């Protein structure tokens, strides 16, 4: 009972639950989609986190100080992803890519990824599993597994396999 109360009182956890319920209803009962969209607007006002109904979210998504987070329509997010404040995950409709026979405008984020504060993931790109995107980094290209991506003038990709960062990713 206490665990349920903690979940309901935590807006970052509550929005994921409300999103999954609204997404389920909107996908199966199209006539209820406007009501689900109104629910998501209310949750955006209460939590500061905006998730479009068309996004696909995996298990155990965590928002750490989730204020200002925007997740666009058709974005796919894997399991065990941590998202910090002011992260934007969205598309670039001027750029398209064909993945598995589908036309994509939005990012796909793999499992066990950490998106640090202010990160921007833009366009039809893929962030592979076990990746850390550093603070205030703008990503417009695919990122391979086991990479730490930092921005200091230019984007820097560091391999983190067999390092302490790799151990951090295994813990999430």
Short mmCIF file of C-alpha atoms in Angstrom, two decimals:
data_model
loop_
_atom_site.label_atom_id
_atom_site.label_comp_id
_atom_site.label_asym_id
_atom_site.label_seq_id
_atom_site.Cartn_x
_atom_site.Cartn_y
_atom_site.Cartn_z
CA UNK A 1 0.00 0.00 0.00
CA UNK A 2 2.84 2.37 0.88
CA UNK A 3 4.57 1.61 -2.45
CA UNK A 4 1.37 2.48 -4.36
CA UNK A 5 1.04 5.75 -2.44
CA UNK A 6 4.67 6.68 -3.16
CA UNK A 7 4.08 6.02 -6.86
CA UNK A 8 0.91 8.10 -6.97
CA UNK A 9 2.56 11.00 -5.13
CA UNK A 10 5.62 11.06 -7.41
CA UNK A 11 4.68 13.01 -10.59
CA UNK A 12 7.58 11.55 -12.58
CA UNK A 13 6.35 8.00 -11.97
CA UNK A 14 2.69 8.92 -12.21
CA UNK A 15 3.02 10.43 -15.69
CA UNK A 16 4.46 7.16 -17.05
CA UNK A 17 1.50 5.23 -15.61
CA UNK A 18 -1.03 7.77 -16.93
CA UNK A 19 0.73 7.78 -20.32
CA UNK A 20 0.58 3.98 -20.63
CA UNK A 21 -3.12 3.92 -19.71
CA UNK A 22 -3.93 6.78 -22.11
CA UNK A 23 -1.87 5.23 -24.90
CA UNK A 24 -3.65 1.90 -24.43
CA UNK A 25 -7.07 3.57 -24.56
CA UNK A 26 -6.21 5.90 -27.49
CA UNK A 27 -4.87 3.02 -29.61
CA UNK A 28 -7.88 0.78 -29.07
CA UNK A 29 -10.74 3.27 -28.79
CA UNK A 30 -10.06 6.08 -31.28
CA UNK A 31 -13.15 8.04 -30.23
CA UNK A 32 -11.62 8.49 -26.73
CA UNK A 33 -8.33 9.92 -28.05
CA UNK A 34 -9.32 13.59 -27.37
CA UNK A 35 -9.99 12.74 -23.72
CA UNK A 36 -6.61 11.01 -23.48
CA UNK A 37 -4.92 14.06 -24.98
CA UNK A 38 -6.60 16.31 -22.40
CA UNK A 39 -5.34 13.95 -19.66
CA UNK A 40 -1.80 14.28 -21.02
CA UNK A 41 -2.07 18.09 -21.09
CA UNK A 42 -3.14 18.04 -17.44
CA UNK A 43 -0.22 15.74 -16.58
CA UNK A 44 2.15 18.06 -18.47
CA UNK A 45 0.96 20.99 -16.35
CA UNK A 46 1.31 18.99 -13.11
CA UNK A 47 4.68 17.34 -13.81
CA UNK A 48 6.44 19.47 -16.44
CA UNK A 49 6.94 16.35 -18.58
CA UNK A 50 5.41 16.18 -22.05
CA UNK A 51 4.94 12.77 -23.65
CA UNK A 52 3.08 12.51 -26.96
CA UNK A 53 0.56 9.66 -27.15
CA UNK A 54 2.25 8.06 -30.18
CA UNK A 55 5.53 7.41 -28.35
CA UNK A 56 6.49 3.85 -27.43
CA UNK A 57 8.05 3.55 -23.98
CA UNK A 58 9.69 0.44 -22.53
CA UNK A 59 9.77 -0.80 -18.96
CA UNK A 60 11.27 1.09 -16.03
CA UNK A 61 11.60 4.54 -17.59
CA UNK A 62 12.90 6.91 -14.90
CA UNK A 63 12.67 10.69 -14.86
CA UNK A 64 15.17 12.30 -12.52
CA UNK A 65 14.09 15.93 -11.96
CA UNK A 66 11.90 15.52 -15.05
CA UNK A 67 10.85 19.14 -15.49
CA UNK A 68 11.10 20.34 -19.10
CA UNK A 69 11.33 16.87 -20.68
CA UNK A 70 9.71 16.55 -24.12
CA UNK A 71 9.20 13.18 -25.84
CA UNK A 72 7.80 13.47 -29.35
CA UNK A 73 5.28 11.43 -31.26
CA UNK A 74 6.55 8.08 -32.67
CA UNK A 75 9.71 8.09 -30.49
CA UNK A 76 10.73 4.63 -29.29
CA UNK A 77 12.41 4.32 -25.89
CA UNK A 78 13.78 1.00 -24.62
CA UNK A 79 13.86 -0.49 -21.13
CA UNK A 80 15.73 0.94 -18.12
CA UNK A 81 16.29 4.42 -19.54
CA UNK A 82 17.08 7.36 -17.21
CA UNK A 83 16.13 10.84 -18.37
CA UNK A 84 17.20 14.00 -16.53
CA UNK A 85 15.66 17.48 -16.74
CA UNK A 86 15.26 19.53 -19.94
CA UNK A 87 15.86 16.62 -22.31
CA UNK A 88 14.23 16.85 -25.75
CA UNK A 89 13.67 13.73 -27.85
CA UNK A 90 12.05 14.62 -31.14
CA UNK A 91 12.06 14.40 -34.88
CA UNK A 92 13.38 16.30 -37.81
CA UNK A 93 10.77 16.14 -40.53
CA UNK A 94 13.21 17.45 -43.14
CA UNK A 95 15.29 14.31 -42.65
CA UNK A 96 13.89 10.80 -43.02
CA UNK A 97 15.35 7.35 -42.79
CA UNK A 98 13.95 3.95 -43.71
CA UNK A 99 14.39 1.44 -40.90
CA UNK A 100 12.88 -2.06 -41.21
CA UNK A 101 10.70 -0.91 -44.11
CA UNK A 102 9.22 2.06 -42.19
CA UNK A 103 9.85 5.74 -42.81
CA UNK A 104 11.21 7.34 -39.60
CA UNK A 105 11.40 10.96 -38.55
CA UNK A 106 11.89 10.28 -34.84
CA UNK A 107 14.70 8.81 -32.68
CA UNK A 108 14.91 5.27 -31.38
CA UNK A 109 16.61 4.89 -28.00
CA UNK A 110 17.89 1.50 -26.87
CA UNK A 111 17.91 -0.17 -23.48
CA UNK A 112 20.02 1.04 -20.52
CA UNK A 113 20.66 4.57 -21.80
CA UNK A 114 21.27 7.64 -19.63
CA UNK A 115 20.26 11.05 -21.04
CA UNK A 116 21.91 13.76 -18.93
CA UNK A 117 20.41 17.24 -18.34
CA UNK A 118 19.79 19.35 -21.43
CA UNK A 119 20.49 16.60 -23.97
CA UNK A 120 18.76 16.97 -27.34
CA UNK A 121 18.15 13.87 -29.47
CA UNK A 122 16.90 15.05 -32.86
CA UNK A 123 16.03 13.31 -36.10
CA UNK A 124 15.58 9.75 -37.35
CA UNK A 125 18.51 8.34 -35.43
CA UNK A 126 19.29 5.35 -33.26
CA UNK A 127 20.91 5.49 -29.83
CA UNK A 128 22.15 1.96 -29.21
CA UNK A 129 22.04 0.26 -25.77
CA UNK A 130 24.48 1.07 -22.95
CA UNK A 131 25.09 4.68 -23.94
CA UNK A 132 25.48 7.86 -21.89
CA UNK A 133 24.60 11.17 -23.55
CA UNK A 134 26.32 14.02 -21.70
CA UNK A 135 24.79 17.27 -20.50
CA UNK A 136 23.76 19.81 -23.15
CA UNK A 137 24.82 17.53 -26.01
CA UNK A 138 22.91 17.74 -29.29
CA UNK A 139 22.78 14.39 -31.09
CA UNK A 140 21.80 14.27 -34.79
CA UNK A 141 23.70 11.10 -35.77
CA UNK A 142 23.49 7.45 -34.77
CA UNK A 143 25.38 6.46 -31.61
CA UNK A 144 26.87 2.98 -31.16
CA UNK A 145 26.68 0.87 -28.00
CA UNK A 146 28.96 1.50 -25.03
CA UNK A 147 29.64 5.15 -25.88
CA UNK A 148 29.90 8.24 -23.72
CA UNK A 149 28.95 11.21 -25.90
CA UNK A 150 30.13 14.63 -24.73
CA UNK A 151 30.07 18.05 -26.30
CA UNK A 152 32.91 20.47 -25.89
CA UNK A 153 33.09 22.45 -29.11
CA UNK A 154 32.68 19.31 -31.19
CA UNK A 155 30.92 16.07 -30.32
CA UNK A 156 33.26 13.57 -28.69
CA UNK A 157 32.55 9.84 -28.66
CA UNK A 158 34.37 7.83 -26.00
CA UNK A 159 34.25 4.06 -25.74
CA UNK A 160 33.16 3.10 -22.21
CA UNK A 161 33.22 -0.67 -22.48
CA UNK A 162 35.15 -2.17 -19.55
CA UNK A 163 35.25 1.13 -17.63
CA UNK A 164 33.54 2.41 -14.50
CA UNK A 165 30.85 4.01 -16.69
CA UNK A 166 30.03 0.56 -18.03
CA UNK A 167 29.50 -0.61 -14.44
CA UNK A 168 27.10 2.32 -13.87
CA UNK A 169 25.07 1.30 -16.92
CA UNK A 170 24.89 -2.33 -15.72
CA UNK A 171 23.42 -1.13 -12.42
CA UNK A 172 20.42 0.63 -14.01
#
